[in-house]
N, CA, C and O of each residue as an XYZ file, in Angstrom:
568
protein
N     -20.036     40.927     19.818
C     -19.913     39.820     18.830
C     -21.025     38.806     19.405
O     -21.078     38.470     20.588
N     -21.861     38.389     18.448
C     -22.897     37.278     18.687
C     -22.253     35.995     18.501
O     -21.387     35.778     17.654
N     -22.804     34.986     19.493
C     -22.286     33.675     19.332
C     -23.310     32.898     18.654
O     -24.460     32.978     19.084
N     -23.060     32.173     17.675
C     -23.691     31.067     17.068
C     -23.606     29.801     17.521
O     -22.661     29.073     17.217
N     -24.715     29.377     18.388
C     -24.531     27.968     19.043
C     -24.853     27.069     18.157
O     -25.977     27.120     17.658
N     -24.000     26.129     17.802
C     -24.033     24.986     17.030
C     -23.882     23.795     17.853
O     -22.721     23.499     18.136
N     -24.735     23.112     18.257
C     -24.660     22.049     19.262
C     -23.827     20.866     18.483
O     -22.885     20.292     19.028
N     -24.206     20.606     17.348
C     -23.631     19.371     16.650
C     -22.047     19.691     16.643
O     -21.261     18.802     16.970
N     -21.640     20.827     16.309
C     -20.292     21.245     16.308
C     -19.591     21.107     17.527
O     -18.533     20.482     17.603
N     -20.141     21.670     18.491
C     -19.635     21.603     19.844
C     -19.523     20.270     20.551
O     -18.585     19.993     21.299
N     -20.543     19.448     20.270
C     -20.630     17.938     20.798
C     -19.516     17.273     20.103
O     -18.732     16.543     20.709
N     -19.426     17.531     18.745
C     -18.449     16.626     18.299
C     -17.044     17.091     18.639
O     -16.152     16.253     18.774
N     -16.822     18.303     18.772
C     -15.359     18.762     19.306
C     -15.109     18.397     20.583
O     -13.989     18.037     20.946
N     -16.115     18.461     21.347
C     -15.882     18.186     22.821
C     -15.354     16.721     23.040
O     -14.404     16.409     23.759
N     -16.167     15.852     22.266
C     -15.822     14.561     22.229
C     -14.302     14.287     22.075
O     -13.645     13.563     22.823
N     -13.842     14.957     21.014
C     -12.448     14.618     20.458
C     -11.441     15.429     21.678
O     -10.450     14.895     22.177
N     -11.915     16.771     22.010
C     -11.037     17.243     23.125
C     -11.139     16.396     24.410
O     -10.236     16.629     25.213
N     -11.978     15.527     24.758
C     -11.910     14.614     25.761
C     -10.811     13.611     25.612
O     -10.135     13.171     26.541
N     -10.696     13.273     24.269
C      -9.917     12.102     24.044
C      -8.301     12.671     24.157
O      -7.360     11.980     24.547
N      -8.221     14.048     23.737
C      -6.901     14.613     23.757
C      -6.545     14.949     25.306
O      -5.368     14.996     25.663
N      -7.562     15.168     26.163
C      -7.220     15.583     27.509
C      -6.799     14.159     28.136
O      -5.860     14.089     28.928
N      -7.523     13.055     27.752
C      -7.368     11.836     28.373
C      -5.915     11.291     28.047
O      -5.247     10.673     28.876
N      -5.471     11.591     26.704
C      -3.994     11.522     26.439
C      -3.123     12.312     27.148
O      -2.020     11.842     27.423
N      -3.418     13.452     27.504
C      -2.530     14.246     28.378
C      -2.421     13.770     29.753
O      -1.338     13.806     30.337
N      -3.565     13.292     30.342
C      -3.447     12.758     31.804
C      -2.776     11.254     31.657
O      -2.488     10.599     32.659
N      -2.594     10.855     30.552
C      -1.919      9.227     30.587
C      -0.564      9.599     30.736
O       0.116      8.831     31.418
N      -0.002     10.611     30.252
C       1.270     11.053     30.482
C       1.487     12.443     30.970
O       1.789     13.400     30.257
N       1.326     12.454     32.087
C       1.277     14.155     32.780
C       2.377     14.815     32.451
O       2.352     15.990     32.084
N       3.696     13.943     32.578
C       4.873     14.705     32.373
C       5.277     15.570     31.199
O       6.193     16.393     31.202
N       4.333     15.223     30.026
C       4.446     15.928     28.942
C       3.029     16.046     28.130
O       2.232     15.143     27.872
N       2.974     17.178     27.868
C       1.561     17.434     26.955
C       1.675     16.490     25.552
O       2.675     16.037     24.995
N       0.417     16.395     25.255
C       0.257     15.562     24.109
C       0.852     16.587     22.792
O       0.410     17.727     22.653
N       1.719     16.110     22.032
C       2.288     16.638     20.905
C       1.172     17.071     19.737
O       0.043     16.582     19.701
N       1.620     17.974     18.878
C       0.447     18.169     17.877
C       0.388     16.905     16.891
O      -0.651     16.522     16.354
N       1.641     16.313     16.728
C       1.573     14.890     16.049
C       0.362     13.917     16.584
O      -0.482     13.372     15.873
N       0.471     13.839     17.863
C      -0.333     13.012     18.680
C      -1.850     13.373     18.557
O      -2.764     12.557     18.436
N      -1.965     14.744     18.610
C      -3.275     15.314     18.395
C      -3.905     15.122     17.216
O      -5.128     14.993     17.153
N      -3.055     15.085     16.096
C      -3.473     14.937     14.836
C      -3.886     13.308     14.734
O      -4.949     12.919     14.252
N      -3.000     12.569     15.199
C      -3.307     11.121     15.340
C      -4.697     10.649     15.948
O      -5.415      9.737     15.538
N      -4.905     11.530     17.072
C      -6.160     11.234     17.801
C      -7.356     11.603     16.878
O      -8.327     10.848     16.860
N      -7.335     12.812     16.052
C      -8.387     13.422     15.313
C      -8.473     12.196     14.157
O      -9.561     11.673     13.916
N      -7.434     11.844     13.571
C      -7.573     10.676     12.568
C      -8.192      9.617     13.066
O      -9.134      9.223     12.379
N      -7.948      8.970     14.133
C      -8.525      7.727     14.638
C     -10.018      8.227     14.817
O     -10.901      7.524     14.326
N     -10.368      9.403     15.493
C     -11.767      9.608     15.472
C     -12.500      9.774     14.405
O     -13.700      9.511     14.487
N     -12.004     10.194     13.303
C     -12.614     10.202     11.943
C     -12.654      8.759     11.380
O     -13.668      8.403     10.780
N     -11.623      7.913     11.534
C     -11.829      6.503     11.203
C     -12.906      5.811     12.022
O     -13.652      5.049     11.406
N     -13.078      5.964     13.263
C     -14.091      5.365     13.946
C     -15.466      5.840     13.400
O     -16.411      5.070     13.228
N     -15.498      7.091     13.158
C     -16.928      7.639     12.668
C     -17.180      7.001     11.245
O     -18.295      6.572     10.948
N     -16.120      6.951     10.382
C     -16.411      6.210      9.060
C     -16.937      4.759      9.391
O     -18.052      4.377      9.036
N     -16.096      4.028     10.058
C     -16.624      2.535     10.441
C     -17.859      2.595     11.006
O     -18.569      1.606     10.822
N     -18.424      3.734     11.817
C     -19.671      3.449     12.291
C     -20.748      3.925     11.243
O     -21.845      3.380     11.123
N     -20.324      4.983     10.508
C     -21.282      5.198      9.305
C     -21.674      3.902      8.358
O     -22.811      3.612      7.985
N     -20.525      3.239      8.079
C     -20.787      2.034      7.353
C     -21.653      0.945      8.019
O     -22.411      0.226      7.368
N     -21.514      0.876      9.200
C     -22.256     -0.264     10.031
C     -23.744      0.478     10.093
O     -24.707     -0.263      9.900
N     -23.955      1.621     10.300
C     -25.352      2.164     10.253
C     -25.881      2.106      8.824
O     -27.089      1.872      8.782
N     -25.341      2.244      7.757
C     -25.890      2.098      6.555
C     -26.128      0.704      6.247
O     -27.134      0.425      5.594
N     -25.221     -0.347      6.685
C     -25.492     -1.627      6.422
C     -26.624     -2.032      7.206
O     -27.399     -2.880      6.763
N     -26.808     -1.443      8.458
C     -28.029     -1.658      9.285
C     -29.322     -0.978      8.967
O     -30.259     -0.982      9.765
N     -29.372     -0.376      7.767
C     -30.329      0.347      7.222
C     -30.785      1.527      8.080
O     -31.968      1.845      8.205
N     -29.762      2.150      8.659
C     -30.114      3.413      9.667
C     -29.490      4.721      8.862
O     -28.493      5.219      9.385
N     -29.903      5.229      7.830
C     -29.200      6.276      7.049
C     -29.352      7.486      8.009
O     -28.478      8.321      7.780
N     -30.063      7.783      8.859
C     -30.104      9.023      9.791
C     -28.896      8.906     10.569
O     -28.132      9.856     10.739
N     -28.716      7.775     11.035
C     -27.553      7.832     12.051
C     -26.213      7.764     11.319
O     -25.200      8.223     11.846
N     -26.195      7.145      9.998
C     -24.844      7.080      8.950
C     -24.747      8.688      8.660
O     -23.652      9.189      8.913
N     -25.566      9.379      8.257
C     -25.394     10.674      7.890
C     -24.921     11.529      8.764
O     -24.156     12.442      8.453
N     -25.411     11.264     10.139
C     -24.873     12.148     11.310
C     -23.294     11.863     11.541
O     -22.483     12.761     11.768
N     -22.936     10.327     11.440
C     -21.467     10.100     11.416
C     -20.568     10.839     10.363
O     -19.439     11.301     10.526
N     -21.269     10.832      9.364
C     -20.512     11.317      7.936
C     -20.451     12.768      8.086
O     -19.430     13.275      7.622
N     -21.388     13.644      8.679
C     -21.202     14.951      8.995
C     -20.086     15.269     10.049
O     -19.384     16.279     10.005
N     -19.998     14.207     11.079
C     -18.784     14.384     11.970
C     -17.560     14.206     11.379
O     -16.595     14.875     11.751
N     -17.471     13.360     10.473
C     -16.106     13.073      9.667
C     -15.667     14.358      8.776
O     -14.524     14.795      8.639
N     -16.804     14.824      8.237
C     -16.411     16.033      7.560
C     -16.066     17.223      8.390
O     -15.276     18.039      7.914
N     -16.580     17.419      9.604
C     -15.949     18.555     10.444
C     -14.851     18.239     10.898
O     -13.988     19.096     10.710
N     -14.481     17.203     11.510
C     -13.207     16.795     11.802
C     -11.998     16.658     10.747
O     -10.815     16.894     10.995
N     -12.419     16.323      9.788
C     -11.479     16.241      8.619
C     -11.040     17.637      8.385
O      -9.856     17.793      8.086
N     -11.841     18.722      8.479
C     -11.382     20.102      8.163
C     -10.176     20.559      9.248
O      -9.512     21.585      9.101
N     -10.026     19.682     10.282
C      -9.055     20.184     11.170
C      -7.666     19.557     10.824
O      -6.653     19.944     11.405
N      -7.633     18.443      9.730
C      -6.569     17.660      9.692
C      -5.706     18.049      8.439
O      -6.236     18.346      7.368
N      -4.389     18.032      8.627
C      -3.508     18.268      7.423
C      -3.626     17.051      6.547
O      -3.946     15.931      6.947
N      -3.300     17.429      5.158
C      -3.485     16.528      4.164
C      -2.373     15.485      4.416
O      -1.331     15.736      5.021
N      -2.717     14.245      3.868
C      -1.689     13.131      4.065
C      -0.766     13.471      2.778
O      -1.043     14.168      1.802
N       0.451     12.740      3.093
C       1.389     12.816      1.894
C       0.944     11.783      0.786
O       0.491     10.667      1.042
N       1.133     12.304     -0.482
C       0.591     11.354     -1.604
C       1.607     10.261     -1.651
O       2.646     10.171     -0.997
N       1.118      9.450     -2.543
C       1.722      8.176     -2.953
C       3.221      8.501     -3.441
O       4.201      7.897     -3.004
N       3.276      9.473     -4.349
C       4.334      9.851     -4.984
C       5.485     10.373     -3.935
O       6.694     10.230     -4.121
N       4.919     10.968     -2.869
C       5.777     11.794     -1.807
C       6.378     10.520     -1.019
O       7.541     10.333     -0.661
N       5.304      9.743     -0.864
C       5.887      8.416      0.207
C       6.934      7.747     -0.371
O       7.942      7.436      0.264
N       6.716      7.434     -1.867
C       7.837      6.792     -2.678
C       9.209      7.374     -2.629
O      10.265      6.744     -2.573
N       9.028      8.774     -2.661
C      10.299      9.611     -2.607
C      11.072      9.369     -1.466
O      12.300      9.279     -1.496
N      10.388      9.263     -0.466
C      10.905      9.125      0.981
C      11.526      7.677      1.231
O      12.562      7.419      1.843
N      10.611      6.765      0.589
C      11.020      5.425      0.774
C      12.336      5.034      0.018
O      13.223      4.364      0.548
N      12.387      5.517     -1.287
C      13.528      5.362     -2.231
C      14.817      5.973     -1.764
O      15.939      5.511     -1.973
N      14.476      7.221     -1.015
C      15.765      7.835     -0.375
C      16.236      7.129      0.800
O      17.391      7.353      1.162
N      15.597      6.399      1.380
C      16.049      5.548      2.639
C      16.477      4.432      2.153
O      17.400      3.869      2.740
N      15.931      3.872      1.014
C      16.463      2.585      0.578
C      17.799      2.713     -0.265
O      18.541      1.732     -0.323
N      18.120      3.842     -0.896
C      19.284      4.102     -1.432
C      20.325      4.733     -0.626
O      21.466      4.863     -1.069
N      19.954      5.163      0.636
C      21.165      5.767      1.293
C      21.150      5.141      2.743
O      22.168      5.252      3.426
N      20.300      4.639      3.129
C      20.321      4.241      4.889
C      20.296      2.940      4.858
O      20.971      2.441      5.759
N      19.592      1.936      3.923
C      19.447      0.662      4.420
C      19.936     -0.267      3.365
O      19.557     -0.098      2.206
N      20.698     -1.176      3.655
C      21.197     -2.133      2.843
C      19.897     -3.175      2.410
O      19.542     -4.158      3.061
N      19.356     -2.735      1.268
C      18.338     -3.558      0.946
C      18.798     -5.220      0.349
O      17.920     -6.043      0.089
N      20.087     -5.496      0.210
C      20.389     -6.745     -0.126
C      20.377     -7.884      0.588
O      20.434     -9.044      0.178
N      20.288     -7.412      1.842
C      20.121     -8.476      2.973
C      18.785     -8.983      3.009
O      17.988     -8.791      2.090
N      18.504     -9.663      4.110
C      17.124    -10.385      4.454
C      16.033     -9.356      4.078
O      16.013     -8.310      4.727
N      15.205     -9.528      3.182
C      13.809     -8.486      2.891
C      13.197     -8.116      4.196
O      12.958     -6.926      4.400
N      12.927     -8.981      5.076
C      12.020     -8.721      6.331
C      12.849     -7.905      7.034
O      12.287     -6.850      7.329
N      14.143     -8.002      7.472
C      14.958     -7.276      8.227
C      15.125     -5.903      7.570
O      14.920     -4.863      8.196
N      15.532     -5.937      6.193
C      15.363     -4.601      5.430
C      14.161     -3.777      5.638
O      14.178     -2.581      5.928
N      13.051     -4.553      5.458
C      11.629     -3.763      5.787
C      11.468     -3.187      7.030
O      10.922     -2.087      7.115
N      11.882     -3.801      8.053
C      11.800     -3.045      9.293
C      12.654     -1.856      9.434
O      12.273     -0.832     10.002
N      13.866     -2.016      8.886
C      14.856     -0.864      8.954
C      14.534      0.321      8.257
O      14.864      1.445      8.636
N      13.765      0.017      7.042
C      13.310      0.922      5.952
C      12.061      1.563      6.840
O      12.029      2.793      6.864
N      11.215      0.980      7.438
C      10.214      1.575      8.062
C      10.722      2.523      9.372
O      10.147      3.562      9.694
N      11.630      2.099      9.903
C      12.285      2.773     11.137
C      12.882      4.074     10.658
O      12.620      5.097     11.290
N      13.672      4.124      9.584
C      14.422      5.067      8.924
C      13.159      6.167      8.332
O      13.194      7.355      8.651
N      12.153      5.654      7.515
C      11.307      6.444      7.024
C      10.436      7.466      8.124
O      10.186      8.666      8.011
N      10.122      6.613      9.101
C       9.297      7.303     10.298
C      10.229      8.214     10.969
O       9.694      9.076     11.667
N      11.602      8.207     10.904
C      12.458      9.182     11.478
C      12.525     10.563     10.526
O      12.875     11.666     10.946
N      12.163     10.298      9.320
C      12.041     11.503      8.371
C      10.430     12.062      8.240
O      10.192     13.206      7.853
N       9.633     11.340      8.521
C       8.158     11.620      8.337
C       7.504     11.416      9.415
O       7.568     10.355     10.035
N       6.700     12.549      9.810
C       5.780     12.317     10.966
C       4.551     11.310     10.377
O       3.938     11.328      9.310
N       4.475     10.464     11.505
C       3.475      9.218     11.360
C       2.104      9.853     11.042
O       1.326      9.305     10.262
N       1.847     10.922     11.610
C       0.392     11.385     11.555
C       0.215     11.980     10.157
O      -0.918     12.383      9.892
N       1.120     12.092      9.267
C       0.839     12.599      7.881
C       0.917     11.629      6.827
O       1.051     11.946      5.645
N       0.841     10.537      7.213
C       0.702      9.408      6.174
C      -0.396      8.220      6.590
O      -0.965      8.085      7.673
N      -0.507      7.451      5.459
C      -1.642      6.512      5.815
C      -0.645      5.180      6.132
O       0.042      4.760      5.200
N      -0.582      4.627      7.236
C       0.575      3.480      7.461
C       0.167      2.386      6.508
O       1.102      1.749      6.023
N      -0.865      2.101      6.205
C      -1.106      0.830      5.399
C      -0.592      1.056      3.650
O      -0.259      0.174      2.859
N      -0.666      2.397      3.447
C      -0.155      2.942      2.063
C       1.411      2.680      2.140
O       2.006      1.988      1.313
N       2.019      3.310      3.230
C       3.323      3.264      3.390
C       3.765      1.749      3.202
O       4.569      1.419      2.331
N       3.272      0.996      3.944
C       3.385     -0.538      3.803
C       3.408     -1.204      2.605
O       4.211     -2.095      2.328
N       2.411     -0.728      1.782
C       2.141     -1.407      0.569
C       3.221     -0.889     -0.515
O       3.771     -1.651     -1.310
N       3.455      0.490     -0.447
C       4.517      1.042     -1.266
C       5.953      0.514     -0.942
O       6.736      0.352     -1.879
N       6.336      0.237      0.344
C       7.428     -0.269      0.727
C       7.674     -1.607      0.196
O       8.737     -1.922     -0.339
N       6.701     -2.372      0.349
C       6.684     -3.709     -0.190
C       6.939     -3.781     -1.798
O       7.688     -4.573     -2.370
N       6.184     -2.827     -2.354
C       6.145     -2.880     -3.832
C       7.775     -2.440     -4.230
O       8.448     -3.129     -4.996
N       8.177     -1.457     -3.724
C       9.584     -0.993     -3.967
C      10.732     -1.939     -3.630
O      11.801     -1.904     -4.238
N      10.462     -2.800     -2.620
C      11.329     -3.746     -2.230
C      11.309     -4.909     -3.244
O      12.348     -5.549     -3.407
N      10.395     -5.168     -3.810
C      10.223     -6.153     -5.063
C      10.717     -5.664     -6.128
O      11.425     -6.414     -6.800
N      10.504     -4.364     -6.560
C      11.120     -3.719     -7.749
C      12.592     -3.461     -7.521
O      13.298     -3.239     -8.504
N      13.114     -3.471     -6.304
C      14.427     -3.192     -6.046
C      15.470     -4.283     -6.167
O      16.663     -3.986     -6.215
N      15.063     -5.511     -6.218
C      15.910     -6.636     -6.451
C      16.443     -6.934     -7.525
O      17.157     -7.934     -7.603
């Protein structure tokens, strides 16, 4: 079997593996879960997206392109995020069955998030989208 040496891919993957190993060392009694590994990869892609944007603003298209390629590579290892309609379905289920929304909306929101994340793995959603959708559903639920 011939090995194709791709230093770009190996360097990118090694940097993420180092972050995963650091997470393992931070809590040696338990290995990083698949959920935490997905979160680490998502954070790595987010960092690279932000770096690409900064390089573009600094008129460094070569470095921006490198970061974008790394994002593309790392994204290939990530599961798809839940869609807005799927998030809404889980939030409505929680609001209808587990949380009394008639009480203080701030307290209800905290309980909704807690119940939502008990049902849905945090690494499978965009937390900002969950927050926006929960707020919209709370306003519409009144």
